[in-house]
PDB file of C-alpha atoms in Angstrom:
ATOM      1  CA  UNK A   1       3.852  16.591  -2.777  1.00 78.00           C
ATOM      2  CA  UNK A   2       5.900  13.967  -4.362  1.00 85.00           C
ATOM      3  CA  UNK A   3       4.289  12.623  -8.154  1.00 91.00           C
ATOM      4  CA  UNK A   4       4.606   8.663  -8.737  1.00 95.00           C
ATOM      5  CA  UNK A   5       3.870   8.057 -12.164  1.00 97.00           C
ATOM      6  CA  UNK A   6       3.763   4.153 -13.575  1.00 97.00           C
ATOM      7  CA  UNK A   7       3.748   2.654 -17.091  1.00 97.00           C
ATOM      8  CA  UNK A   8       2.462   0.640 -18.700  1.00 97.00           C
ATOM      9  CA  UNK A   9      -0.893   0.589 -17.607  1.00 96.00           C
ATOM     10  CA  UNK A  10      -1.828  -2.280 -18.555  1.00 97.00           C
ATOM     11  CA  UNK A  11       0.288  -5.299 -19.548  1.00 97.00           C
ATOM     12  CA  UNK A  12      -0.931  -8.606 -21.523  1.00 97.00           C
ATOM     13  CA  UNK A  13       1.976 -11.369 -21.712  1.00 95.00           C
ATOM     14  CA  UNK A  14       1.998 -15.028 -22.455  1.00 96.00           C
ATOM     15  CA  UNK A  15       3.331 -17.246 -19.559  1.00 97.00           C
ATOM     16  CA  UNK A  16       7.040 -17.649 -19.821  1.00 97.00           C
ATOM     17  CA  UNK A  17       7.454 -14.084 -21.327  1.00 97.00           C
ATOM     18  CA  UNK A  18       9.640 -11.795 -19.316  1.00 97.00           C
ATOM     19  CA  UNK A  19       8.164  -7.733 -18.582  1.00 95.00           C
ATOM     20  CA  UNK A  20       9.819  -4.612 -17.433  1.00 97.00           C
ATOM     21  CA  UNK A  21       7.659  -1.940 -15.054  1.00 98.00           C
ATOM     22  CA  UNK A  22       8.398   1.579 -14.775  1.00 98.00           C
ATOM     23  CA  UNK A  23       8.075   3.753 -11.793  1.00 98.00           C
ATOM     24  CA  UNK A  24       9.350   7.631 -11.850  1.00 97.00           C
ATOM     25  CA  UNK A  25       8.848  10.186  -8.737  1.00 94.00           C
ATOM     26  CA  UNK A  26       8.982  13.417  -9.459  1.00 92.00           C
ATOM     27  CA  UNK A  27      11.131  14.505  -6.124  1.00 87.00           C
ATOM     28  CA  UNK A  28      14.706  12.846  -4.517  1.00 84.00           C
ATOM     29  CA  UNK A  29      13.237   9.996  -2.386  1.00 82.00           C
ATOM     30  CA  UNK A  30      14.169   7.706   0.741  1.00 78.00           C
ATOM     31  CA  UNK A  31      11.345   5.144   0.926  1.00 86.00           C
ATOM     32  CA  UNK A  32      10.819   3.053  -2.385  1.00 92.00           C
ATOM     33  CA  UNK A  33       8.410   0.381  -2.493  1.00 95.00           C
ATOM     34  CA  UNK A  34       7.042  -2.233  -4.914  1.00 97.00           C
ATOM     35  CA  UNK A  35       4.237  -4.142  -3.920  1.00 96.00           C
ATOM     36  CA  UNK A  36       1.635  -6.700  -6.036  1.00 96.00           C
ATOM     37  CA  UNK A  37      -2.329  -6.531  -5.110  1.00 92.00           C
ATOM     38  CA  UNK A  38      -3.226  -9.973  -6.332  1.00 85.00           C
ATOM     39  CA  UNK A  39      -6.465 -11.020  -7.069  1.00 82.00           C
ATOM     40  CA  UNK A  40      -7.833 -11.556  -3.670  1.00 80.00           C
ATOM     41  CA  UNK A  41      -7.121  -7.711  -2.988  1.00 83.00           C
ATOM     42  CA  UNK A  42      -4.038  -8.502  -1.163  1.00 85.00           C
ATOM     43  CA  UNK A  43      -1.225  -6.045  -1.265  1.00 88.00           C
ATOM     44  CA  UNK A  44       2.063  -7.997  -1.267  1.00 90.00           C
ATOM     45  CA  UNK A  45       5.267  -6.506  -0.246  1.00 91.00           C
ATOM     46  CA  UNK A  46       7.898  -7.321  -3.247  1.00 96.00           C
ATOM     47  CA  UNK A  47      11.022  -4.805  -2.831  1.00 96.00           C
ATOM     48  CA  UNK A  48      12.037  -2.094  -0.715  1.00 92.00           C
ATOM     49  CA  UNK A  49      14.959  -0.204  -2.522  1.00 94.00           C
ATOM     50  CA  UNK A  50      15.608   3.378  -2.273  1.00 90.00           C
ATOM     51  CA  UNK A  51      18.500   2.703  -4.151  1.00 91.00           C
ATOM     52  CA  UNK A  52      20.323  -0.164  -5.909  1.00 95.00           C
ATOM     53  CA  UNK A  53      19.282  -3.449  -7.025  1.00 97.00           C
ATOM     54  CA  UNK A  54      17.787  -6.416  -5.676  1.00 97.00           C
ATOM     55  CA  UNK A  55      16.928  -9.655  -6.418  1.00 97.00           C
ATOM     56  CA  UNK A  56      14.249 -12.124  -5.447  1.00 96.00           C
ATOM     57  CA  UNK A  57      14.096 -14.987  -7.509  1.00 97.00           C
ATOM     58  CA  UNK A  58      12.457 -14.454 -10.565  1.00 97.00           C
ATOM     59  CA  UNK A  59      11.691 -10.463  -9.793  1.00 98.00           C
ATOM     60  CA  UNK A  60      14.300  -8.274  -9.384  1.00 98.00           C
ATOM     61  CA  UNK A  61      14.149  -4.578  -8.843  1.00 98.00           C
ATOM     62  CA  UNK A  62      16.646  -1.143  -9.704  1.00 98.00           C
ATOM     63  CA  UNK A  63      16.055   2.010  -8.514  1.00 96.00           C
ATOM     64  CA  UNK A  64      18.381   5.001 -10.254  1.00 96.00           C
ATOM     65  CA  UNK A  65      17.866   7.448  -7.240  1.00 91.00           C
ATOM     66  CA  UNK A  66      19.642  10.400  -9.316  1.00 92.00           C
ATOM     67  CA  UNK A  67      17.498  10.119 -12.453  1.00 95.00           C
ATOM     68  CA  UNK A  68      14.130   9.314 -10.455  1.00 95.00           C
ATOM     69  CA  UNK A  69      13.125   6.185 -11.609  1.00 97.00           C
ATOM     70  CA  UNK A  70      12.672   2.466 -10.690  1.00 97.00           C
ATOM     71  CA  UNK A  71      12.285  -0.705 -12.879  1.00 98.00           C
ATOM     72  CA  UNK A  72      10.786  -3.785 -11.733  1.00 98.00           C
ATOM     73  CA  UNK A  73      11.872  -6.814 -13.966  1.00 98.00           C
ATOM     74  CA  UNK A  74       9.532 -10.281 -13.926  1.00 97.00           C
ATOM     75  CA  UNK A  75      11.592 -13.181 -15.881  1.00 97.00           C
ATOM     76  CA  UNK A  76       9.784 -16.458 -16.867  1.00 97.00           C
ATOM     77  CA  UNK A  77       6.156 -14.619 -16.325  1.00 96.00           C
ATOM     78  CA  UNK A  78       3.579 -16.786 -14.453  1.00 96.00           C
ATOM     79  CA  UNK A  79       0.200 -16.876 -14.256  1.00 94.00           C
ATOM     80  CA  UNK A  80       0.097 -16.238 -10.559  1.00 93.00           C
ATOM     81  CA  UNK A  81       1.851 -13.212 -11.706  1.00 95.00           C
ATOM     82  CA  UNK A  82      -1.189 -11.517 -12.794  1.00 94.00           C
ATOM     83  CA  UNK A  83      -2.806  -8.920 -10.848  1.00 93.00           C
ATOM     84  CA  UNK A  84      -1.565  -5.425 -10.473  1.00 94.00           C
ATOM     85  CA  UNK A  85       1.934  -3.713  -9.403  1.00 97.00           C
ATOM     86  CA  UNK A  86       2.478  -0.805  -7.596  1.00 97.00           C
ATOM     87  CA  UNK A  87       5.407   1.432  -6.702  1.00 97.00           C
ATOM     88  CA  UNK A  88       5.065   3.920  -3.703  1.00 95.00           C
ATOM     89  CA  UNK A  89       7.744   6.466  -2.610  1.00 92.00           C
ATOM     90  CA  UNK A  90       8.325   8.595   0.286  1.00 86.00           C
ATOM     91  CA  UNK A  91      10.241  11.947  -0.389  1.00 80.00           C
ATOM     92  CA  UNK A  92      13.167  12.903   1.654  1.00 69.00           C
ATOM     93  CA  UNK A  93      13.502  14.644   4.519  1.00 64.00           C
ATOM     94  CA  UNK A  94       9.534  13.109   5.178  1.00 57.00           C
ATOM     95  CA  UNK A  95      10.904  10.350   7.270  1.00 55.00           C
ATOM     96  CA  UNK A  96       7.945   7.877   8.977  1.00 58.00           C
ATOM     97  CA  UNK A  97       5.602   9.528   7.049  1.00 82.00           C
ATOM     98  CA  UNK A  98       3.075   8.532   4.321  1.00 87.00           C
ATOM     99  CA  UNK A  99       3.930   6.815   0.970  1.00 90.00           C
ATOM    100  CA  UNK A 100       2.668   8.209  -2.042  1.00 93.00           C
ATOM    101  CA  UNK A 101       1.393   4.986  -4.436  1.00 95.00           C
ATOM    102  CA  UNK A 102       1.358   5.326  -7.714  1.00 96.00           C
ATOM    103  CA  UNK A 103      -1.576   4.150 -10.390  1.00 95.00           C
ATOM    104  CA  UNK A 104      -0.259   0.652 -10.956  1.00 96.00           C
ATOM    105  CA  UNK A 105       0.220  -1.146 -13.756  1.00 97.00           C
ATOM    106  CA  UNK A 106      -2.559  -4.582 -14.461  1.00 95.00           C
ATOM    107  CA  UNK A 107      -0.610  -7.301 -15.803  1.00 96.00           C
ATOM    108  CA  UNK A 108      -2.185 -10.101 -17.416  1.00 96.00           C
ATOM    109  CA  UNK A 109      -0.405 -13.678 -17.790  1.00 95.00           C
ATOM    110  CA  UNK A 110      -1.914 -15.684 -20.394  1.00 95.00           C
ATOM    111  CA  UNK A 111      -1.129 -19.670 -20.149  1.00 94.00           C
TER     112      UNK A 111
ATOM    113  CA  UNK B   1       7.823 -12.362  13.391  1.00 64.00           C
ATOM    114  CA  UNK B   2       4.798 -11.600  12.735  1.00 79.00           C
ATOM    115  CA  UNK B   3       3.432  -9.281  10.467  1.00 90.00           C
ATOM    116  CA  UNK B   4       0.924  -6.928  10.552  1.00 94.00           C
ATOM    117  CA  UNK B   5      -2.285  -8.570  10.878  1.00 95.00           C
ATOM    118  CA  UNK B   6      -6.370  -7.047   9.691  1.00 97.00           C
ATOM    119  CA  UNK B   7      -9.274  -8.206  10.775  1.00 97.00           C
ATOM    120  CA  UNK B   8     -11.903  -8.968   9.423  1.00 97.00           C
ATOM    121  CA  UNK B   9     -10.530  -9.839   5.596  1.00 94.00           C
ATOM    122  CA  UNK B  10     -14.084  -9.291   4.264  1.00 95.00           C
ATOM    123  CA  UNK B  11     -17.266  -7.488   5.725  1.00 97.00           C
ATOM    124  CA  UNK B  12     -20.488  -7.057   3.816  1.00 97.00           C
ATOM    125  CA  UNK B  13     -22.605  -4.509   5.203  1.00 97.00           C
ATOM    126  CA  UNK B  14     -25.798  -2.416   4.467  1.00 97.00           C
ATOM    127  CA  UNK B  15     -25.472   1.202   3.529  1.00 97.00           C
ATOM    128  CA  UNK B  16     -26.261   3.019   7.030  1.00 97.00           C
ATOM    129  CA  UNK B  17     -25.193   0.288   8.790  1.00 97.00           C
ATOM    130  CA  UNK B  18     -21.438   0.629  10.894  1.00 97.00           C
ATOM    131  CA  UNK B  19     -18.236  -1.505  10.386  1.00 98.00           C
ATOM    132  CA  UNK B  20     -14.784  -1.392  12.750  1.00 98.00           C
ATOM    133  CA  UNK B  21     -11.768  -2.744  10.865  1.00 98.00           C
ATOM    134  CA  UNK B  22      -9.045  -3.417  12.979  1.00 98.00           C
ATOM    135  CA  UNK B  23      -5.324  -3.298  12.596  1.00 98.00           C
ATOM    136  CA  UNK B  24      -2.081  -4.831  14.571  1.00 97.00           C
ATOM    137  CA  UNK B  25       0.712  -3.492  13.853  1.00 96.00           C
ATOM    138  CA  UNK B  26       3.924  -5.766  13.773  1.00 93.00           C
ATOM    139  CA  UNK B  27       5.134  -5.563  17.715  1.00 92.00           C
ATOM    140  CA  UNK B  28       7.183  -2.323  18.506  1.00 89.00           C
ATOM    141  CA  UNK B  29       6.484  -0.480  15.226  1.00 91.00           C
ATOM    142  CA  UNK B  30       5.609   2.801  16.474  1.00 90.00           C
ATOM    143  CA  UNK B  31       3.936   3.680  13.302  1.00 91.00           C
ATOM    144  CA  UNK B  32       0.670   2.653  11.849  1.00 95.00           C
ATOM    145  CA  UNK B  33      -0.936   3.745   8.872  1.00 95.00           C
ATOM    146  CA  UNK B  34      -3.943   3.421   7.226  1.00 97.00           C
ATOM    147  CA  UNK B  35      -4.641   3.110   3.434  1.00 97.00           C
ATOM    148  CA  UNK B  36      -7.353   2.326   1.167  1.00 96.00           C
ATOM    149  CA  UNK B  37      -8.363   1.781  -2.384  1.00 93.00           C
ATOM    150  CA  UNK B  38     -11.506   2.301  -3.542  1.00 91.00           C
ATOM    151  CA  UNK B  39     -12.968   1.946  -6.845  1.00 79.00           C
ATOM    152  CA  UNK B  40     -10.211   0.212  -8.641  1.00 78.00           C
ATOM    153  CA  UNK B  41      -8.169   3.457  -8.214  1.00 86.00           C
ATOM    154  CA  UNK B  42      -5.174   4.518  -6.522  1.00 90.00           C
ATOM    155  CA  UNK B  43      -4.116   3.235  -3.335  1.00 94.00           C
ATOM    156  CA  UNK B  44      -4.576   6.313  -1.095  1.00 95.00           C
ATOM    157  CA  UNK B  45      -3.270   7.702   2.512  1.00 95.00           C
ATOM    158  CA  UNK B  46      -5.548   7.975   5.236  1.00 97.00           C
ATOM    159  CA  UNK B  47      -3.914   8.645   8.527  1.00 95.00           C
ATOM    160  CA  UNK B  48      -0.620   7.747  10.332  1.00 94.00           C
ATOM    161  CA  UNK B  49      -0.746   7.049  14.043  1.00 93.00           C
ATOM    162  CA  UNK B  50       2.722   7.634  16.405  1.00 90.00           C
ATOM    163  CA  UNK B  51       2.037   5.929  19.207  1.00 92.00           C
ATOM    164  CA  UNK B  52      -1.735   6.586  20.257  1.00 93.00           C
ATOM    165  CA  UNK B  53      -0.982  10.139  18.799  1.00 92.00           C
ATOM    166  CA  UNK B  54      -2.469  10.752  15.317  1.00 93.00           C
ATOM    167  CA  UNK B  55       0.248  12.588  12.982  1.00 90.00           C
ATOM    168  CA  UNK B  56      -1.290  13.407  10.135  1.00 91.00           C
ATOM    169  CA  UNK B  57      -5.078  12.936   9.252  1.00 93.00           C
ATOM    170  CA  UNK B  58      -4.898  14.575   6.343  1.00 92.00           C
ATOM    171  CA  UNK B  59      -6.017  11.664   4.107  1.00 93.00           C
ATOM    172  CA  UNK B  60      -9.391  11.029   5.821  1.00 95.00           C
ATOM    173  CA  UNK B  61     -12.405  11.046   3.365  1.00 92.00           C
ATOM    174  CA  UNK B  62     -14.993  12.554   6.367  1.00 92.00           C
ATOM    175  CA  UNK B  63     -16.350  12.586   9.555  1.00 94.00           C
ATOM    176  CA  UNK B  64     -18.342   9.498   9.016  1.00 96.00           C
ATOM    177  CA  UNK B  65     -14.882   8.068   9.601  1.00 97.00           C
ATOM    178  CA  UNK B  66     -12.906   7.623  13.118  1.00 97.00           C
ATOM    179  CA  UNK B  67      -9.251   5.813  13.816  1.00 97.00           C
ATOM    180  CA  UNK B  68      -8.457   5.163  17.101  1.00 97.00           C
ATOM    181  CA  UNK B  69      -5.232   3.876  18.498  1.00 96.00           C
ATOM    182  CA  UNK B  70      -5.918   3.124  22.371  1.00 85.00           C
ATOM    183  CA  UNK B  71      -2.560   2.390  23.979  1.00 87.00           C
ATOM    184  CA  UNK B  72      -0.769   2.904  20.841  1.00 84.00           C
ATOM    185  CA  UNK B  73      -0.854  -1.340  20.099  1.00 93.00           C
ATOM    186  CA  UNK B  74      -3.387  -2.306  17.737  1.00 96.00           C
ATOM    187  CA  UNK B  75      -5.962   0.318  15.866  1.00 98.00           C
ATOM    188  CA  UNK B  76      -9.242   0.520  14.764  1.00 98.00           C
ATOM    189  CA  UNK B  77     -11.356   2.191  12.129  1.00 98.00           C
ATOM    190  CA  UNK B  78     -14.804   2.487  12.305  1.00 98.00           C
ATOM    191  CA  UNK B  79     -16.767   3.518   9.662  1.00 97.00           C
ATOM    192  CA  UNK B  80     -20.576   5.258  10.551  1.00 96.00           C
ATOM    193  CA  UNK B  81     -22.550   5.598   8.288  1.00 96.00           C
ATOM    194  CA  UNK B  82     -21.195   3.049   5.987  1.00 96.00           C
ATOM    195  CA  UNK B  83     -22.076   4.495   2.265  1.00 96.00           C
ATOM    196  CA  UNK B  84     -21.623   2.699  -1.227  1.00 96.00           C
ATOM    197  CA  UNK B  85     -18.460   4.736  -2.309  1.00 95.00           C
ATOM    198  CA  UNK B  86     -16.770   3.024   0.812  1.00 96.00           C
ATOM    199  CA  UNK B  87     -16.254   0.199  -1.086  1.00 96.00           C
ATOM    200  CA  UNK B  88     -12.652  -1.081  -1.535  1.00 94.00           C
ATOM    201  CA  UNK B  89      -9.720  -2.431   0.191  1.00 93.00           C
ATOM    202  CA  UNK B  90      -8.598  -1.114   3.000  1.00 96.00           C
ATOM    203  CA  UNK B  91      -5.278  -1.631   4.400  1.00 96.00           C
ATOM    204  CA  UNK B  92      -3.047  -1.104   7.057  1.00 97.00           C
ATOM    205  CA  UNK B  93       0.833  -0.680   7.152  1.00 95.00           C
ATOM    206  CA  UNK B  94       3.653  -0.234  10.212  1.00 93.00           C
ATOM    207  CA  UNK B  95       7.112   1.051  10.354  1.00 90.00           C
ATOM    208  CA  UNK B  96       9.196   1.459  13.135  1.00 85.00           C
ATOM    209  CA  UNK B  97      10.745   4.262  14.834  1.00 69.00           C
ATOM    210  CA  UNK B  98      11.804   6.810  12.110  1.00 60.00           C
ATOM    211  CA  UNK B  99      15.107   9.039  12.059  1.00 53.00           C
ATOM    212  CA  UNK B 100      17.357   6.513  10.029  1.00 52.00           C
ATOM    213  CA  UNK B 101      16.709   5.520   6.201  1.00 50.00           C
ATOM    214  CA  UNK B 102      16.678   1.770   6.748  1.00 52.00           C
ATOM    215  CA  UNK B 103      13.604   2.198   8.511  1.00 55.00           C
ATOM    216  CA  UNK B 104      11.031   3.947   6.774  1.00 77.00           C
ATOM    217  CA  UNK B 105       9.868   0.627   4.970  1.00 86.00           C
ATOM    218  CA  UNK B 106       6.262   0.163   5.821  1.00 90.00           C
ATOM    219  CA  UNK B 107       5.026  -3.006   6.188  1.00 91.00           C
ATOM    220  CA  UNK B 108       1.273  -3.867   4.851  1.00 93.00           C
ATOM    221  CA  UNK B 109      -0.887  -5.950   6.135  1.00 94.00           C
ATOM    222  CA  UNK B 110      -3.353  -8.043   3.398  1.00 92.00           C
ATOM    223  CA  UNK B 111      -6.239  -5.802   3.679  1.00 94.00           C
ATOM    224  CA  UNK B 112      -9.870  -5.835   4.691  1.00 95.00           C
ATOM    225  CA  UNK B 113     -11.765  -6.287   1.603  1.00 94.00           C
ATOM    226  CA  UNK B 114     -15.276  -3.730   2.389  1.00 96.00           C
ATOM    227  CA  UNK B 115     -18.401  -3.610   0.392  1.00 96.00           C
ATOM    228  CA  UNK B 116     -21.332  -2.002   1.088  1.00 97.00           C
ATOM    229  CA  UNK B 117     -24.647  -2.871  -0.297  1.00 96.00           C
TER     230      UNK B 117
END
């Protein structure tokens, strides 16, 4: 099956400070998700780009289909930020079928 | 719209003792799916309903756990014995009809939050 891997880990930032997340899938994809579990447990949709770039307001999301990898960009961090970020995918040629999450990444916003 | 919906968002329980989440699934999505993370670790497949039709239950710990999908509208999972490494979040997601790329976004609903004592 398809391999999401995520980095980093584990992200400390001081409000205001801006922070890049990595996602790469080992396999061509046609279902990419980002999503944000916030401290209640939650699981927030955020982007879904296969492809391309997107922007909502502060976040903003590319996905580089070709070279298996997606970026998710937070500008102007805030502490509501804070929780942890995922990135799921969903090889090709699986349509309707499950997403494979990957490990997430905690980020931390200090005030 | 509305989006998919879980109830309950919390439920405390005693080890041995039985818990139904339930799921709907935004209206006309044909597929549901179920997730969970345990643990603090990764978010991980259950099943994925088509319809009232289960797809794939490949993800499904055990047989102390059953998903049903009467009518293929809203789903349940029930949980019998409940055990202490059942603990997590567990969360459901919908998609509609699949065959075309701009649908296979799933669409998660905020999770039932499970611990078990």
């Amino acid at each position: 099956g398809i391999q999401v891997e995520q980095s980093p880990p584990d992200l400390i930032l001081q409000e205001g400070a801006n922070s890049t997340l990595r996602c790469n899938f080992s396999d061509s994809v046609n279902n990419l998700q980002w999503f944000h579990q916030n401290p209640w447990g939650q699981l927030i949709n955020l982007f879904y780009i296969p492809s391309g770039t997107k922007q909502n307001g502060r976040l903003s999301a590319t996905t580089v289909a070709t070279e298996r990898y997606s970026l998710l960009y937070i500008s102007s961090s805030q502490t509501t930020d804070s929780g942890v970020y995922f990135c799921a995918a969903q090889r090709t040629y699986s349509s309707a079928s499950k997403i494979i999450f990957g490990s997430g990444t905690r980020l931390s916003i200090r005030p | 719209e509305a989006g998919v919906t879980q109830f309950p968002s919390h439920s405390v329980i005693e080890k041995g003792q039985t818990v139904t989440l339930r799921c709907d699934p935004i209206s006309g999505h044909d597929n549901l799916y179920w997730y969970r993370r345990v643990m603090g670790k990764e978010i991980k497949f259950l099943l994925h309903f088509v319809k009232e039709s289960k797809q794939d239950e490949s993800g499904m710990p055990n047989n102390r756990f059953l998903a049903e999908r009467t009518g293929g509208t809203y789903s349940t999972l029930k949980v019998q014995p409940a055990e202490l490494e059942d603990s997590g979040v567990y969360f459901c997601a919908s998609s509609p009809v699949g065959g075309m790329s701009s649908y296979n976004e799933q669409f998660f609903g905020p999770g039932t939050r499970l611990t078990v004592l």
